[in-house]
PDB file of C-alpha atoms in Angstrom:
ATOM      1  CA  ASN A   1     193.807 153.181  84.831  1.00 56.00           C
ATOM      2  CA  ALA A   2     194.019 156.697  83.402  1.00 70.00           C
ATOM      3  CA  GLY A   3     191.218 158.364  85.430  1.00 90.00           C
ATOM      4  CA  VAL A   4     190.401 161.769  83.933  1.00 94.00           C
ATOM      5  CA  THR A   5     192.403 162.700  80.838  1.00 94.00           C
ATOM      6  CA  GLN A   6     192.522 166.205  79.420  1.00 96.00           C
ATOM      7  CA  THR A   7     193.934 167.303  76.088  1.00 95.00           C
ATOM      8  CA  PRO A   8     195.779 169.417  75.232  1.00 96.00           C
ATOM      9  CA  LYS A   9     197.935 170.197  78.298  1.00 94.00           C
ATOM     10  CA  PHE A  10     198.992 173.593  76.955  1.00 95.00           C
ATOM     11  CA  GLN A  11     197.588 175.893  74.274  1.00 95.00           C
ATOM     12  CA  VAL A  12     198.195 179.435  73.086  1.00 96.00           C
ATOM     13  CA  LEU A  13     195.469 181.139  71.065  1.00 95.00           C
ATOM     14  CA  LYS A  14     194.975 184.508  69.469  1.00 96.00           C
ATOM     15  CA  THR A  15     191.948 186.598  70.373  1.00 97.00           C
ATOM     16  CA  GLY A  16     188.961 185.508  68.302  1.00 96.00           C
ATOM     17  CA  GLN A  17     190.201 181.995  67.584  1.00 97.00           C
ATOM     18  CA  SER A  18     188.126 179.000  68.572  1.00 96.00           C
ATOM     19  CA  MET A  19     189.127 175.726  70.133  1.00 95.00           C
ATOM     20  CA  THR A  20     187.754 172.710  71.965  1.00 97.00           C
ATOM     21  CA  LEU A  21     189.202 171.313  75.176  1.00 97.00           C
ATOM     22  CA  GLN A  22     188.745 167.574  75.415  1.00 97.00           C
ATOM     23  CA  CYS A  23     188.067 165.534  78.536  1.00 97.00           C
ATOM     24  CA  ALA A  24     187.527 161.804  78.903  1.00 97.00           C
ATOM     25  CA  GLN A  25     187.111 159.553  81.929  1.00 95.00           C
ATOM     26  CA  ASP A  26     187.367 155.779  82.031  1.00 93.00           C
ATOM     27  CA  MET A  27     185.710 155.188  85.429  1.00 92.00           C
ATOM     28  CA  ASN A  28     182.125 154.919  84.165  1.00 92.00           C
ATOM     29  CA  HIS A  29     181.267 158.082  86.079  1.00 93.00           C
ATOM     30  CA  ASN A  30     177.939 159.797  85.564  1.00 93.00           C
ATOM     31  CA  SER A  31     178.756 163.395  86.491  1.00 93.00           C
ATOM     32  CA  MET A  32     181.366 165.520  84.772  1.00 94.00           C
ATOM     33  CA  TYR A  33     182.433 169.094  85.414  1.00 95.00           C
ATOM     34  CA  TRP A  34     184.452 171.891  83.861  1.00 96.00           C
ATOM     35  CA  TYR A  35     186.177 174.392  86.155  1.00 95.00           C
ATOM     36  CA  ARG A  36     188.535 177.274  85.588  1.00 96.00           C
ATOM     37  CA  GLN A  37     191.253 178.227  88.051  1.00 92.00           C
ATOM     38  CA  ASP A  38     192.523 181.786  88.224  1.00 92.00           C
ATOM     39  CA  PRO A  39     195.123 183.232  90.607  1.00 85.00           C
ATOM     40  CA  GLY A  40     193.607 184.349  93.891  1.00 79.00           C
ATOM     41  CA  MET A  41     190.113 183.147  92.980  1.00 79.00           C
ATOM     42  CA  GLY A  42     189.997 179.399  93.632  1.00 83.00           C
ATOM     43  CA  LEU A  43     188.089 177.194  91.202  1.00 90.00           C
ATOM     44  CA  ARG A  44     184.855 178.275  89.550  1.00 92.00           C
ATOM     45  CA  LEU A  45     182.369 175.970  87.873  1.00 92.00           C
ATOM     46  CA  ILE A  46     181.778 176.654  84.184  1.00 96.00           C
ATOM     47  CA  TYR A  47     179.428 173.806  83.259  1.00 95.00           C
ATOM     48  CA  TYR A  48     178.204 170.568  84.760  1.00 93.00           C
ATOM     49  CA  SER A  49     176.774 167.405  83.247  1.00 93.00           C
ATOM     50  CA  ALA A  50     174.826 164.897  85.347  1.00 91.00           C
ATOM     51  CA  SER A  51     174.566 162.330  82.565  1.00 91.00           C
ATOM     52  CA  GLU A  52     174.947 161.789  78.857  1.00 91.00           C
ATOM     53  CA  GLY A  53     173.019 164.401  76.907  1.00 89.00           C
ATOM     54  CA  THR A  54     172.396 166.764  79.832  1.00 92.00           C
ATOM     55  CA  THR A  55     174.295 169.917  80.759  1.00 94.00           C
ATOM     56  CA  ASP A  56     173.776 172.763  83.204  1.00 92.00           C
ATOM     57  CA  LYS A  57     175.389 176.170  83.555  1.00 93.00           C
ATOM     58  CA  GLY A  58     177.678 176.853  86.475  1.00 91.00           C
ATOM     59  CA  GLU A  59     178.926 180.140  87.908  1.00 89.00           C
ATOM     60  CA  VAL A  60     180.805 181.424  84.845  1.00 94.00           C
ATOM     61  CA  PRO A  61     179.305 179.926  81.643  1.00 96.00           C
ATOM     62  CA  ASN A  62     179.503 183.007  79.410  1.00 96.00           C
ATOM     63  CA  GLY A  63     181.768 182.531  76.407  1.00 96.00           C
ATOM     64  CA  TYR A  64     181.738 178.735  76.649  1.00 97.00           C
ATOM     65  CA  ASN A  65     179.746 175.828  75.261  1.00 97.00           C
ATOM     66  CA  VAL A  66     179.896 172.187  76.258  1.00 97.00           C
ATOM     67  CA  SER A  67     178.973 168.869  74.773  1.00 96.00           C
ATOM     68  CA  ARG A  68     178.317 165.511  76.495  1.00 96.00           C
ATOM     69  CA  LEU A  69     177.696 163.174  73.582  1.00 87.00           C
ATOM     70  CA  ASN A  70     178.493 160.013  75.517  1.00 94.00           C
ATOM     71  CA  LYS A  71     179.214 158.949  79.070  1.00 94.00           C
ATOM     72  CA  ARG A  72     183.008 159.101  78.735  1.00 96.00           C
ATOM     73  CA  GLU A  73     183.562 162.471  77.116  1.00 96.00           C
ATOM     74  CA  PHE A  74     182.749 166.059  78.059  1.00 97.00           C
ATOM     75  CA  SER A  75     184.196 168.780  75.840  1.00 97.00           C
ATOM     76  CA  LEU A  76     184.458 172.520  76.426  1.00 98.00           C
ATOM     77  CA  ARG A  77     184.422 174.894  73.454  1.00 97.00           C
ATOM     78  CA  LEU A  78     185.527 178.496  73.214  1.00 96.00           C
ATOM     79  CA  GLU A  79     183.869 179.927  70.115  1.00 93.00           C
ATOM     80  CA  SER A  80     185.721 183.250  70.073  1.00 96.00           C
ATOM     81  CA  ALA A  81     188.531 183.330  72.608  1.00 95.00           C
ATOM     82  CA  ALA A  82     189.114 186.459  74.681  1.00 97.00           C
ATOM     83  CA  PRO A  83     192.112 187.370  76.884  1.00 96.00           C
ATOM     84  CA  SER A  84     189.839 187.106  79.944  1.00 96.00           C
ATOM     85  CA  GLN A  85     189.582 183.390  79.246  1.00 97.00           C
ATOM     86  CA  THR A  86     193.301 182.900  79.908  1.00 97.00           C
ATOM     87  CA  SER A  87     193.218 180.378  82.719  1.00 97.00           C
ATOM     88  CA  VAL A  88     193.877 176.819  83.778  1.00 95.00           C
ATOM     89  CA  TYR A  89     190.933 174.588  82.959  1.00 97.00           C
ATOM     90  CA  PHE A  90     190.134 171.443  84.918  1.00 95.00           C
ATOM     91  CA  CYS A  91     187.777 168.652  84.041  1.00 96.00           C
ATOM     92  CA  ALA A  92     186.467 166.507  86.874  1.00 94.00           C
ATOM     93  CA  SER A  93     184.108 163.592  87.379  1.00 93.00           C
ATOM     94  CA  ARG A  94     182.001 161.819  89.971  1.00 90.00           C
ATOM     95  CA  LEU A  95     180.307 158.422  90.033  1.00 88.00           C
ATOM     96  CA  GLY A  96     176.948 159.671  91.266  1.00 83.00           C
ATOM     97  CA  GLN A  97     174.718 162.405  89.933  1.00 76.00           C
ATOM     98  CA  GLY A  98     175.187 165.626  91.830  1.00 69.00           C
ATOM     99  CA  GLY A  99     177.516 166.467  94.664  1.00 75.00           C
ATOM    100  CA  GLN A 100     181.183 167.292  94.695  1.00 82.00           C
ATOM    101  CA  PRO A 101     183.714 166.099  92.094  1.00 88.00           C
ATOM    102  CA  GLN A 102     185.874 163.145  93.069  1.00 84.00           C
ATOM    103  CA  HIS A 103     188.540 162.975  90.400  1.00 89.00           C
ATOM    104  CA  PHE A 104     190.252 165.775  88.514  1.00 92.00           C
ATOM    105  CA  GLY A 105     192.337 165.838  85.373  1.00 93.00           C
ATOM    106  CA  ASP A 106     195.759 167.475  85.346  1.00 91.00           C
ATOM    107  CA  GLY A 107     194.469 170.619  83.665  1.00 93.00           C
ATOM    108  CA  THR A 108     194.804 172.518  80.403  1.00 96.00           C
ATOM    109  CA  ARG A 109     196.832 175.714  80.574  1.00 95.00           C
ATOM    110  CA  LEU A 110     195.319 178.137  78.076  1.00 96.00           C
ATOM    111  CA  SER A 111     196.790 181.508  77.137  1.00 96.00           C
ATOM    112  CA  ILE A 112     194.947 183.921  74.881  1.00 96.00           C
ATOM    113  CA  LEU A 113     196.942 186.755  73.382  1.00 95.00           C
TER     114      LEU A 113
ATOM    115  CA  ALA B   1     176.042 186.256 101.553  1.00 77.00           C
ATOM    116  CA  GLN B   2     177.541 182.792 101.286  1.00 83.00           C
ATOM    117  CA  SER B   3     181.307 182.740 101.076  1.00 89.00           C
ATOM    118  CA  VAL B   4     184.449 180.800 101.917  1.00 94.00           C
ATOM    119  CA  THR B   5     187.583 182.411 103.284  1.00 94.00           C
ATOM    120  CA  GLN B   6     191.108 181.084 103.541  1.00 95.00           C
ATOM    121  CA  LEU B   7     192.948 183.910 105.234  1.00 90.00           C
ATOM    122  CA  ASP B   8     196.466 182.507 104.838  1.00 94.00           C
ATOM    123  CA  SER B   9     197.746 182.521 101.278  1.00 93.00           C
ATOM    124  CA  GLN B  10     201.054 180.928 102.312  1.00 96.00           C
ATOM    125  CA  VAL B  11     202.076 178.879 105.330  1.00 97.00           C
ATOM    126  CA  PRO B  12     205.748 177.954 105.753  1.00 97.00           C
ATOM    127  CA  VAL B  13     206.536 175.200 108.252  1.00 97.00           C
ATOM    128  CA  PHE B  14     209.490 173.007 109.130  1.00 97.00           C
ATOM    129  CA  GLU B  15     209.384 169.285 108.506  1.00 97.00           C
ATOM    130  CA  GLU B  16     207.926 167.246 111.400  1.00 97.00           C
ATOM    131  CA  ALA B  17     206.238 170.346 112.858  1.00 97.00           C
ATOM    132  CA  PRO B  18     202.446 170.524 113.237  1.00 97.00           C
ATOM    133  CA  VAL B  19     200.378 172.659 110.903  1.00 98.00           C
ATOM    134  CA  GLU B  20     196.901 174.164 110.810  1.00 97.00           C
ATOM    135  CA  LEU B  21     195.362 175.635 107.662  1.00 98.00           C
ATOM    136  CA  ARG B  22     192.382 177.842 108.362  1.00 97.00           C
ATOM    137  CA  CYS B  23     189.047 177.886 106.595  1.00 97.00           C
ATOM    138  CA  ASN B  24     185.997 179.943 107.561  1.00 97.00           C
ATOM    139  CA  TYR B  25     182.670 180.229 105.846  1.00 96.00           C
ATOM    140  CA  SER B  26     179.629 182.452 105.956  1.00 93.00           C
ATOM    141  CA  SER B  27     176.200 180.893 105.561  1.00 91.00           C
ATOM    142  CA  SER B  28     172.618 181.014 106.810  1.00 86.00           C
ATOM    143  CA  VAL B  29     171.923 177.439 105.665  1.00 88.00           C
ATOM    144  CA  SER B  30     173.470 174.076 106.356  1.00 89.00           C
ATOM    145  CA  VAL B  31     176.822 173.330 104.753  1.00 92.00           C
ATOM    146  CA  TYR B  32     178.879 170.418 103.512  1.00 93.00           C
ATOM    147  CA  LEU B  33     182.617 170.962 103.799  1.00 95.00           C
ATOM    148  CA  PHE B  34     185.608 169.691 101.868  1.00 95.00           C
ATOM    149  CA  TRP B  35     189.374 170.000 101.688  1.00 96.00           C
ATOM    150  CA  TYR B  36     191.253 169.369  98.463  1.00 94.00           C
ATOM    151  CA  VAL B  37     195.004 169.221  97.806  1.00 94.00           C
ATOM    152  CA  GLN B  38     196.706 170.224  94.577  1.00 91.00           C
ATOM    153  CA  TYR B  39     200.279 169.175  93.847  1.00 91.00           C
ATOM    154  CA  PRO B  40     202.231 171.153  91.235  1.00 87.00           C
ATOM    155  CA  ASN B  41     200.933 170.722  87.689  1.00 83.00           C
ATOM    156  CA  GLN B  42     198.218 168.328  88.811  1.00 86.00           C
ATOM    157  CA  GLY B  43     194.506 168.417  89.390  1.00 86.00           C
ATOM    158  CA  LEU B  44     192.857 168.509  92.798  1.00 89.00           C
ATOM    159  CA  GLN B  45     192.494 165.473  95.041  1.00 90.00           C
ATOM    160  CA  LEU B  46     189.868 165.155  97.743  1.00 91.00           C
ATOM    161  CA  LEU B  47     191.553 165.031 101.175  1.00 94.00           C
ATOM    162  CA  LEU B  48     188.493 164.767 103.383  1.00 94.00           C
ATOM    163  CA  LYS B  49     184.879 165.831 103.719  1.00 93.00           C
ATOM    164  CA  TYR B  50     182.272 166.598 106.329  1.00 94.00           C
ATOM    165  CA  LEU B  51     178.696 165.785 105.427  1.00 91.00           C
ATOM    166  CA  SER B  52     177.156 165.012 108.812  1.00 88.00           C
ATOM    167  CA  GLY B  53     177.849 163.172 112.066  1.00 89.00           C
ATOM    168  CA  SER B  54     181.114 163.439 113.967  1.00 91.00           C
ATOM    169  CA  THR B  55     182.627 166.889 113.683  1.00 92.00           C
ATOM    170  CA  LEU B  56     186.183 165.505 113.607  1.00 96.00           C
ATOM    171  CA  VAL B  57     186.917 164.110 110.185  1.00 96.00           C
ATOM    172  CA  LYS B  58     189.982 162.108 109.253  1.00 96.00           C
ATOM    173  CA  GLY B  59     191.303 162.075 105.717  1.00 94.00           C
ATOM    174  CA  ILE B  60     194.145 160.727 103.663  1.00 92.00           C
ATOM    175  CA  ASN B  61     197.853 161.340 104.287  1.00 92.00           C
ATOM    176  CA  GLY B  62     197.339 161.858 108.043  1.00 95.00           C
ATOM    177  CA  PHE B  63     195.249 165.022 107.735  1.00 97.00           C
ATOM    178  CA  GLU B  64     192.170 165.766 109.822  1.00 97.00           C
ATOM    179  CA  ALA B  65     189.723 168.634 110.097  1.00 97.00           C
ATOM    180  CA  GLU B  66     187.168 169.726 112.653  1.00 96.00           C
ATOM    181  CA  PHE B  67     183.831 171.292 111.866  1.00 95.00           C
ATOM    182  CA  ASN B  68     183.010 174.048 114.339  1.00 95.00           C
ATOM    183  CA  LYS B  69     179.515 175.309 113.684  1.00 93.00           C
ATOM    184  CA  SER B  70     179.586 178.120 116.254  1.00 93.00           C
ATOM    185  CA  GLN B  71     182.782 179.534 114.769  1.00 94.00           C
ATOM    186  CA  THR B  72     181.803 178.629 111.190  1.00 95.00           C
ATOM    187  CA  SER B  73     185.187 177.047 110.656  1.00 96.00           C
ATOM    188  CA  PHE B  74     186.643 173.880 109.169  1.00 97.00           C
ATOM    189  CA  HIS B  75     190.375 174.065 109.862  1.00 97.00           C
ATOM    190  CA  LEU B  76     192.730 171.429 108.466  1.00 98.00           C
ATOM    191  CA  ARG B  77     195.438 169.991 110.701  1.00 98.00           C
ATOM    192  CA  LYS B  78     198.324 167.579 110.588  1.00 98.00           C
ATOM    193  CA  PRO B  79     200.438 166.786 113.679  1.00 97.00           C
ATOM    194  CA  SER B  80     203.712 166.259 111.794  1.00 97.00           C
ATOM    195  CA  VAL B  81     204.253 167.363 108.206  1.00 97.00           C
ATOM    196  CA  HIS B  82     206.560 165.907 105.602  1.00 96.00           C
ATOM    197  CA  ILE B  83     208.324 167.495 102.657  1.00 96.00           C
ATOM    198  CA  SER B  84     205.889 165.674 100.379  1.00 95.00           C
ATOM    199  CA  ASP B  85     202.993 167.654 101.906  1.00 97.00           C
ATOM    200  CA  THR B  86     204.185 170.757 100.072  1.00 97.00           C
ATOM    201  CA  ALA B  87     201.201 171.675  97.910  1.00 96.00           C
ATOM    202  CA  GLU B  88     198.264 174.040  97.655  1.00 94.00           C
ATOM    203  CA  TYR B  89     195.243 173.284  99.801  1.00 96.00           C
ATOM    204  CA  PHE B  90     191.712 174.385  98.977  1.00 95.00           C
ATOM    205  CA  CYS B  91     188.749 174.525 101.286  1.00 96.00           C
ATOM    206  CA  ALA B  92     185.369 174.145  99.548  1.00 94.00           C
ATOM    207  CA  VAL B  93     181.780 174.422 100.698  1.00 93.00           C
ATOM    208  CA  ARG B  94     178.507 173.200  99.274  1.00 91.00           C
ATOM    209  CA  PHE B  95     175.617 175.218 100.654  1.00 89.00           C
ATOM    210  CA  GLU B  96     172.294 173.470 101.178  1.00 86.00           C
ATOM    211  CA  GLY B  97     169.935 174.368  98.380  1.00 82.00           C
ATOM    212  CA  GLY B  98     172.858 175.350  96.151  1.00 76.00           C
ATOM    213  CA  GLY B  99     172.535 172.356  93.850  1.00 73.00           C
ATOM    214  CA  ASN B 100     175.882 171.133  92.536  1.00 71.00           C
ATOM    215  CA  LYS B 101     177.717 174.374  93.147  1.00 79.00           C
ATOM    216  CA  LEU B 102     180.897 173.956  95.152  1.00 87.00           C
ATOM    217  CA  THR B 103     182.345 177.255  96.356  1.00 90.00           C
ATOM    218  CA  PHE B 104     186.121 177.154  96.680  1.00 91.00           C
ATOM    219  CA  GLY B 105     188.363 179.263  98.850  1.00 93.00           C
ATOM    220  CA  THR B 106     191.349 180.991  97.280  1.00 92.00           C
ATOM    221  CA  GLY B 107     193.809 178.372  98.500  1.00 94.00           C
ATOM    222  CA  THR B 108     196.699 178.138 100.961  1.00 96.00           C
ATOM    223  CA  GLN B 109     200.168 177.251  99.741  1.00 95.00           C
ATOM    224  CA  LEU B 110     201.827 174.980 102.305  1.00 97.00           C
ATOM    225  CA  LYS B 111     205.610 174.978 102.029  1.00 97.00           C
ATOM    226  CA  VAL B 112     207.423 172.429 104.137  1.00 97.00           C
ATOM    227  CA  GLU B 113     211.100 173.179 104.716  1.00 95.00           C
ATOM    228  CA  LEU B 114     213.935 171.075 106.087  1.00 91.00           C
TER     229      LEU B 114
END
């Protein structure tokens, strides 16, 4: 039982490059979340998805896009990476729609030079 | 303004000693309160939550927290810590009317020493 799986675990990008962070859950959860974690700031919600095909902006959506094409997967895309997006990114999920996340992935550590 | 504060960035404690990690919030509306734990290189795990009812909430791994509305606090406690409790602990608050937004504190690093 894998839970929430994020790929890649580590990535280094140059400013202006694009990339997609992948997230998949095998618990048949409805809600999925993307957070970023920065030193001294706790976690901040980037985007949220209550179900397949629906997404909502969180606190810090600028510079990111998301896609929830099916129930299992929720991807986060950086179209043109900036150094300010250097962070640790966490995907999370929840069985119900709405409320707090229950399960988190192990994170993707992203550095943008 | 609605906010969450964890005043202690680091708390060192000896094994088998008690510990309290502090969390305070500021809000004019009702709140739902959570504590998460993060072990090195892992995601967060939900320790416990207060939604309603009894103000003393028990969670996993022997932790408990008490909701104090008059002091706007939700401190986390454990009577006897173990080396394996070394981790970072995050307090989080969902404010009524805030939708799915969960506001996290900045975290407290608990270091248990022999």
